Amino acid sequence: MNRLEERILKDGVVKEGNVLKVDSFLNHQMDIDLFNEMGKEFKRRFDGKPINKILTVEASGIGIACIVAQHFGVPVVFAKKAKSINLDGKMYVAEVESFTHKCKNQIIVSQKFLNETDHVLIIDDFLANGCALQGLLQIVQSAGATVEGIGIAIEKGYQPGGKMIRNLGYQLESLAIVEEMDWQTGKIVFKEQ
Amino acid sequence: MNRLEERILKDGVVKEGNVLKVDSFLNHQMDIDLFNEMGKEFKRRFDGKPINKILTVEASGIGIACIVAQHFGVPVVFAKKAKSINLDGKMYVAEVESFTHKCKNQIIVSQKFLNETDHVLIIDDFLANGCALQGLLQIVQSAGATVEGIGIAIEKGYQPGGKMIRNLGYQLESLAIVEEMDWQTGKIVFKEQ
């Protein structure tokens, strides 16, 4: 069991409606030491890949991506969710559905920061249905860049996102894959890796 | 001149309408090495303060805050902008106006992650009118926590936010204070520190 899985068992809370709350260490309060452990593990799993850029999406992916980026020595680009007056110029755009916020968003990356010479590691905090990830993959594809891998903190293994992405041939590494969880007992079972 | 100021002169772009675009290294693509230099400098400026937590606001503050946090050995809490179904329980709420997005947002921090024992360093990327910062200060005050200092990457020194915050007695440290900028010539002048 790795440090993230241990932490989920210690501080994660299962709530009704398929919600795993990890806001005390992952996506509201953020434990930077833990993020560094995750960065080391992603570096081990993607060792030897010619990664020159990390791509994530605001907001909760950004912290993890920045700490992980130190282990690869590369910059981070985050896709923005709202159209900003400061985002001028040509942009890659993808539409994604959000389970958490129950709405559709466009995510946007400036074309200045992603092109066909880039070898991208995508980082995000959660993978469930894979909507956000599909949007990021679409943006990388629009740029003609190469996806070298996808690193996820927590995957809900009983939802279809992970399987679909792996079926497409991507190297998808999730540090914790939840196979089942029960809000009434609080039980969380991880897939053995 | 520090590394952030040098980088602004090299890669920052002044646009019509009081816009300083630093999206190639600060708030869309993020240069993690630069963030580490900024973290070192904040550590120097706030040395000896009993800081146990960093507070920022999504989205563009998060990356800087996480890297800076490593230099203080503390966790980061980021205020969220939208109401999420995963944010249950009691929350601190403040209303802030956004210059960039031309709208009002509520920012929210769970009461679990900030209380009267906390000694907080607030970190953000930009300070102009100080609306976001006032919201964060209001949240720290609601929690009964102590503001040990405020660290900003870029302050627009000709706008009122910085002066107001300093008048309130806070130690506000901005790594680059823009005194004037001109979109027609591209000229940027920093305040000497």
Short mmCIF file of N, CA and C in Angstrom, two decimals, chain B residues 20-129:
data_model
loop_
_atom_site.label_atom_id
_atom_site.label_comp_id
_atom_site.label_asym_id
_atom_site.label_seq_id
_atom_site.Cartn_x
_atom_site.Cartn_y
_atom_site.Cartn_z
N LEU B 20 -1.37 43.20 -17.85
CA LEU B 20 0.01 42.71 -17.95
C LEU B 20 -0.07 41.20 -18.11
N LYS B 21 0.25 40.74 -19.28
CA LYS B 21 0.14 39.29 -19.55
C LYS B 21 1.43 38.60 -19.14
N VAL B 22 1.32 37.68 -18.22
CA VAL B 22 2.48 36.90 -17.76
C VAL B 22 2.12 35.42 -17.84
N ASP B 23 1.30 35.11 -18.85
CA ASP B 23 0.77 33.76 -18.93
C ASP B 23 1.78 32.75 -19.43
N SER B 24 2.93 33.20 -19.92
CA SER B 24 3.92 32.22 -20.38
C SER B 24 4.76 31.65 -19.25
N PHE B 25 4.67 32.26 -18.04
CA PHE B 25 5.48 31.72 -16.94
C PHE B 25 4.78 31.76 -15.58
N LEU B 26 3.67 32.49 -15.45
CA LEU B 26 3.10 32.66 -14.11
C LEU B 26 1.69 32.07 -13.93
N ASN B 27 0.79 32.35 -14.86
CA ASN B 27 -0.61 31.97 -14.56
C ASN B 27 -1.36 31.24 -15.67
N HIS B 28 -0.61 30.61 -16.57
CA HIS B 28 -1.26 29.67 -17.50
C HIS B 28 -0.23 28.57 -17.76
N GLN B 29 0.90 28.94 -18.37
CA GLN B 29 2.09 28.08 -18.27
C GLN B 29 2.85 28.54 -17.02
N MET B 30 3.37 27.59 -16.25
CA MET B 30 3.99 27.95 -14.98
C MET B 30 5.42 27.43 -14.90
N ASP B 31 6.35 28.35 -14.64
CA ASP B 31 7.77 28.01 -14.56
C ASP B 31 8.09 27.65 -13.10
N ILE B 32 8.22 26.38 -12.84
CA ILE B 32 8.34 25.89 -11.45
C ILE B 32 9.68 26.31 -10.84
N ASP B 33 10.73 26.39 -11.64
CA ASP B 33 12.02 26.88 -11.12
C ASP B 33 11.89 28.32 -10.63
N LEU B 34 11.21 29.14 -11.42
CA LEU B 34 10.97 30.52 -11.00
C LEU B 34 10.16 30.56 -9.70
N PHE B 35 9.14 29.72 -9.60
CA PHE B 35 8.32 29.68 -8.38
C PHE B 35 9.19 29.33 -7.17
N ASN B 36 10.16 28.45 -7.37
CA ASN B 36 11.05 28.09 -6.26
C ASN B 36 11.92 29.28 -5.85
N GLU B 37 12.38 30.06 -6.83
CA GLU B 37 13.13 31.28 -6.48
C GLU B 37 12.25 32.23 -5.69
N MET B 38 10.99 32.33 -6.10
CA MET B 38 10.05 33.20 -5.39
C MET B 38 9.82 32.68 -3.97
N GLY B 39 9.73 31.36 -3.83
CA GLY B 39 9.55 30.76 -2.51
C GLY B 39 10.71 31.08 -1.58
N LYS B 40 11.93 31.00 -2.12
CA LYS B 40 13.12 31.35 -1.32
C LYS B 40 13.05 32.79 -0.84
N GLU B 41 12.64 33.67 -1.74
CA GLU B 41 12.59 35.08 -1.41
C GLU B 41 11.50 35.37 -0.37
N PHE B 42 10.34 34.73 -0.51
CA PHE B 42 9.29 34.92 0.51
C PHE B 42 9.78 34.39 1.86
N LYS B 43 10.47 33.25 1.84
CA LYS B 43 10.99 32.68 3.09
C LYS B 43 11.93 33.69 3.76
N ARG B 44 12.76 34.36 2.96
CA ARG B 44 13.67 35.35 3.50
C ARG B 44 12.90 36.53 4.09
N ARG B 45 11.89 36.98 3.37
CA ARG B 45 11.16 38.17 3.83
C ARG B 45 10.26 37.90 5.03
N PHE B 46 9.79 36.66 5.18
CA PHE B 46 8.91 36.35 6.32
C PHE B 46 9.64 35.47 7.34
N ASP B 47 10.95 35.53 7.34
CA ASP B 47 11.74 34.68 8.22
C ASP B 47 11.40 34.95 9.68
N GLY B 48 11.27 33.89 10.45
CA GLY B 48 11.01 34.03 11.88
C GLY B 48 9.54 34.12 12.25
N LYS B 49 8.68 34.29 11.26
CA LYS B 49 7.24 34.33 11.54
C LYS B 49 6.72 32.90 11.78
N PRO B 50 5.83 32.74 12.75
CA PRO B 50 5.36 31.38 13.09
C PRO B 50 4.26 30.88 12.14
N ILE B 51 4.58 30.86 10.86
CA ILE B 51 3.58 30.49 9.84
C ILE B 51 3.35 28.98 9.84
N ASN B 52 2.09 28.55 9.96
CA ASN B 52 1.81 27.11 9.92
C ASN B 52 0.88 26.73 8.78
N LYS B 53 0.48 27.70 7.96
CA LYS B 53 -0.44 27.40 6.87
C LYS B 53 -0.36 28.49 5.81
N ILE B 54 -0.48 28.08 4.55
CA ILE B 54 -0.57 29.05 3.48
C ILE B 54 -1.99 29.03 2.93
N LEU B 55 -2.53 30.22 2.70
CA LEU B 55 -3.89 30.35 2.15
C LEU B 55 -3.80 31.06 0.82
N THR B 56 -4.49 30.53 -0.18
CA THR B 56 -4.55 31.19 -1.48
C THR B 56 -5.96 31.00 -2.04
N VAL B 57 -6.15 31.43 -3.27
CA VAL B 57 -7.47 31.30 -3.89
C VAL B 57 -7.30 30.73 -5.30
N GLU B 58 -8.24 29.87 -5.70
CA GLU B 58 -8.12 29.30 -7.02
C GLU B 58 -8.32 30.37 -8.08
N ALA B 59 -7.76 30.21 -9.27
CA ALA B 59 -6.96 29.07 -9.68
C ALA B 59 -5.47 29.45 -9.73
N SER B 60 -5.15 30.66 -10.16
CA SER B 60 -3.74 30.90 -10.47
C SER B 60 -2.86 31.09 -9.25
N GLY B 61 -3.45 31.23 -8.05
CA GLY B 61 -2.63 31.29 -6.86
C GLY B 61 -2.09 29.92 -6.41
N ILE B 62 -2.76 28.86 -6.84
CA ILE B 62 -2.50 27.54 -6.25
C ILE B 62 -1.08 27.04 -6.53
N GLY B 63 -0.65 27.16 -7.77
CA GLY B 63 0.67 26.64 -8.12
C GLY B 63 1.78 27.34 -7.35
N ILE B 64 1.71 28.66 -7.31
CA ILE B 64 2.72 29.43 -6.57
C ILE B 64 2.67 29.04 -5.09
N ALA B 65 1.47 28.98 -4.53
CA ALA B 65 1.33 28.67 -3.11
C ALA B 65 1.93 27.31 -2.77
N CYS B 66 1.71 26.32 -3.61
CA CYS B 66 2.22 24.96 -3.33
C CYS B 66 3.74 24.93 -3.35
N ILE B 67 4.35 25.60 -4.31
CA ILE B 67 5.81 25.60 -4.37
C ILE B 67 6.38 26.43 -3.21
N VAL B 68 5.78 27.57 -2.93
CA VAL B 68 6.23 28.40 -1.80
C VAL B 68 6.11 27.62 -0.49
N ALA B 69 5.05 26.84 -0.35
CA ALA B 69 4.80 26.09 0.89
C ALA B 69 5.95 25.17 1.25
N GLN B 70 6.64 24.67 0.24
CA GLN B 70 7.78 23.77 0.51
C GLN B 70 8.88 24.49 1.27
N HIS B 71 9.00 25.80 1.05
CA HIS B 71 10.05 26.56 1.71
C HIS B 71 9.68 26.87 3.17
N PHE B 72 8.41 26.69 3.50
CA PHE B 72 7.96 26.91 4.88
C PHE B 72 7.61 25.59 5.58
N GLY B 73 7.52 24.51 4.79
CA GLY B 73 7.17 23.21 5.38
C GLY B 73 5.76 23.15 5.95
N VAL B 74 4.82 23.79 5.25
CA VAL B 74 3.44 23.86 5.75
C VAL B 74 2.46 23.45 4.65
N PRO B 75 1.23 23.08 5.03
CA PRO B 75 0.21 22.78 4.03
C PRO B 75 -0.39 24.04 3.42
N VAL B 76 -1.09 23.86 2.31
CA VAL B 76 -1.78 24.95 1.62
C VAL B 76 -3.29 24.70 1.69
N VAL B 77 -4.04 25.76 1.92
CA VAL B 77 -5.49 25.70 1.75
C VAL B 77 -5.86 26.69 0.65
N PHE B 78 -6.64 26.25 -0.32
CA PHE B 78 -7.09 27.23 -1.31
C PHE B 78 -8.59 27.48 -1.18
N ALA B 79 -8.96 28.76 -1.23
CA ALA B 79 -10.36 29.14 -1.23
C ALA B 79 -10.95 28.77 -2.58
N LYS B 80 -12.16 28.22 -2.55
CA LYS B 80 -12.82 27.79 -3.78
C LYS B 80 -13.80 28.87 -4.24
N LYS B 81 -13.93 28.96 -5.55
CA LYS B 81 -14.77 30.02 -6.11
C LYS B 81 -16.20 29.61 -6.34
N ALA B 82 -16.44 28.38 -6.67
CA ALA B 82 -17.81 27.95 -6.96
C ALA B 82 -18.28 27.03 -5.86
N LYS B 83 -19.54 27.01 -5.63
CA LYS B 83 -20.12 26.11 -4.65
C LYS B 83 -20.11 24.71 -5.25
N SER B 84 -19.53 23.79 -4.55
CA SER B 84 -19.40 22.44 -5.05
C SER B 84 -20.23 21.52 -4.18
N ILE B 85 -20.77 20.46 -4.77
CA ILE B 85 -21.54 19.52 -3.95
C ILE B 85 -20.63 18.78 -2.97
N ASN B 86 -19.31 18.81 -3.22
CA ASN B 86 -18.38 18.15 -2.29
C ASN B 86 -17.98 19.03 -1.11
N LEU B 87 -18.43 20.28 -1.11
CA LEU B 87 -18.11 21.18 -0.01
C LEU B 87 -19.28 21.22 0.96
N ASP B 88 -19.37 20.23 1.80
CA ASP B 88 -20.43 20.28 2.80
C ASP B 88 -19.87 20.79 4.12
N GLY B 89 -20.70 20.83 5.11
CA GLY B 89 -20.24 21.29 6.41
C GLY B 89 -20.18 22.80 6.45
N LYS B 90 -19.65 23.32 7.55
CA LYS B 90 -19.64 24.75 7.75
C LYS B 90 -18.51 25.41 6.97
N MET B 91 -18.80 26.57 6.43
CA MET B 91 -17.82 27.24 5.58
C MET B 91 -17.69 28.72 5.93
N TYR B 92 -16.50 29.25 5.74
CA TYR B 92 -16.31 30.70 5.74
C TYR B 92 -16.57 31.18 4.31
N VAL B 93 -17.30 32.27 4.18
CA VAL B 93 -17.67 32.77 2.86
C VAL B 93 -17.34 34.25 2.77
N ALA B 94 -16.78 34.67 1.65
CA ALA B 94 -16.58 36.10 1.40
C ALA B 94 -16.93 36.39 -0.05
N GLU B 95 -17.40 37.58 -0.31
CA GLU B 95 -17.74 37.94 -1.69
C GLU B 95 -16.60 38.75 -2.29
N VAL B 96 -16.17 38.41 -3.49
CA VAL B 96 -15.10 39.17 -4.15
C VAL B 96 -15.48 39.50 -5.59
N GLU B 97 -14.98 40.63 -6.02
CA GLU B 97 -15.20 41.07 -7.38
C GLU B 97 -13.97 40.73 -8.20
N SER B 98 -14.13 40.24 -9.40
CA SER B 98 -12.99 39.90 -10.24
C SER B 98 -12.83 40.90 -11.38
N PHE B 99 -11.67 41.53 -11.43
CA PHE B 99 -11.35 42.41 -12.54
C PHE B 99 -11.25 41.62 -13.84
N THR B 100 -10.56 40.47 -13.76
CA THR B 100 -10.30 39.69 -14.97
C THR B 100 -11.57 39.14 -15.58
N HIS B 101 -12.45 38.65 -14.73
CA HIS B 101 -13.65 37.99 -15.27
C HIS B 101 -14.88 38.88 -15.24
N LYS B 102 -14.72 40.10 -14.73
CA LYS B 102 -15.82 41.06 -14.71
C LYS B 102 -17.09 40.48 -14.07
N CYS B 103 -16.94 39.87 -12.90
CA CYS B 103 -18.10 39.33 -12.22
C CYS B 103 -17.82 39.25 -10.73
N LYS B 104 -18.85 38.96 -9.96
CA LYS B 104 -18.68 38.73 -8.54
C LYS B 104 -18.70 37.24 -8.24
N ASN B 105 -17.82 36.83 -7.34
CA ASN B 105 -17.78 35.44 -6.92
C ASN B 105 -17.84 35.38 -5.41
N GLN B 106 -18.38 34.30 -4.91
CA GLN B 106 -18.16 33.98 -3.51
C GLN B 106 -16.93 33.10 -3.44
N ILE B 107 -16.07 33.36 -2.46
CA ILE B 107 -15.00 32.41 -2.19
C ILE B 107 -15.27 31.76 -0.85
N ILE B 108 -14.88 30.51 -0.76
CA ILE B 108 -15.34 29.65 0.32
C ILE B 108 -14.18 28.83 0.86
N VAL B 109 -14.07 28.76 2.19
CA VAL B 109 -13.10 27.85 2.82
C VAL B 109 -13.83 27.06 3.89
N SER B 110 -13.63 25.77 3.89
CA SER B 110 -14.25 24.93 4.92
C SER B 110 -13.70 25.30 6.29
N GLN B 111 -14.58 25.38 7.27
CA GLN B 111 -14.16 25.75 8.62
C GLN B 111 -13.24 24.70 9.24
N LYS B 112 -13.24 23.50 8.66
CA LYS B 112 -12.34 22.46 9.16
C LYS B 112 -10.87 22.83 9.01
N PHE B 113 -10.57 23.71 8.04
CA PHE B 113 -9.16 23.89 7.67
C PHE B 113 -8.58 25.24 8.08
N LEU B 114 -9.32 25.99 8.89
CA LEU B 114 -8.81 27.28 9.35
C LEU B 114 -9.49 27.58 10.68
N ASN B 115 -8.66 27.83 11.70
CA ASN B 115 -9.26 28.19 13.00
C ASN B 115 -8.32 29.13 13.77
N GLU B 116 -8.68 29.43 15.00
CA GLU B 116 -7.98 30.48 15.75
C GLU B 116 -6.56 30.10 16.14
N THR B 117 -6.17 28.85 15.94
CA THR B 117 -4.78 28.47 16.24
C THR B 117 -3.87 28.70 15.03
N ASP B 118 -4.44 29.06 13.89
CA ASP B 118 -3.63 29.14 12.65
C ASP B 118 -2.94 30.49 12.47
N HIS B 119 -1.71 30.40 11.98
CA HIS B 119 -0.90 31.57 11.64
C HIS B 119 -0.62 31.50 10.14
N VAL B 120 -1.27 32.39 9.41
CA VAL B 120 -1.45 32.21 7.98
C VAL B 120 -0.57 33.16 7.17
N LEU B 121 0.06 32.60 6.14
CA LEU B 121 0.67 33.42 5.08
C LEU B 121 -0.26 33.34 3.88
N ILE B 122 -0.74 34.50 3.43
CA ILE B 122 -1.59 34.54 2.24
C ILE B 122 -0.71 34.74 1.01
N ILE B 123 -0.93 33.92 -0.01
CA ILE B 123 -0.14 34.00 -1.25
C ILE B 123 -1.09 34.19 -2.43
N ASP B 124 -0.74 35.11 -3.34
CA ASP B 124 -1.52 35.21 -4.58
C ASP B 124 -0.62 35.73 -5.70
N ASP B 125 -1.11 35.56 -6.91
CA ASP B 125 -0.27 35.95 -8.05
C ASP B 125 -0.31 37.46 -8.31
N PHE B 126 -1.48 38.08 -8.21
CA PHE B 126 -1.63 39.49 -8.56
C PHE B 126 -2.30 40.28 -7.44
N LEU B 127 -1.90 41.52 -7.30
CA LEU B 127 -2.61 42.46 -6.43
C LEU B 127 -2.80 43.76 -7.20
N ALA B 128 -4.04 44.16 -7.39
CA ALA B 128 -4.32 45.42 -8.07
C ALA B 128 -5.26 46.24 -7.17
N ASN B 129 -6.56 46.02 -7.29
CA ASN B 129 -7.49 46.70 -6.39
C ASN B 129 -7.61 46.01 -5.04
#
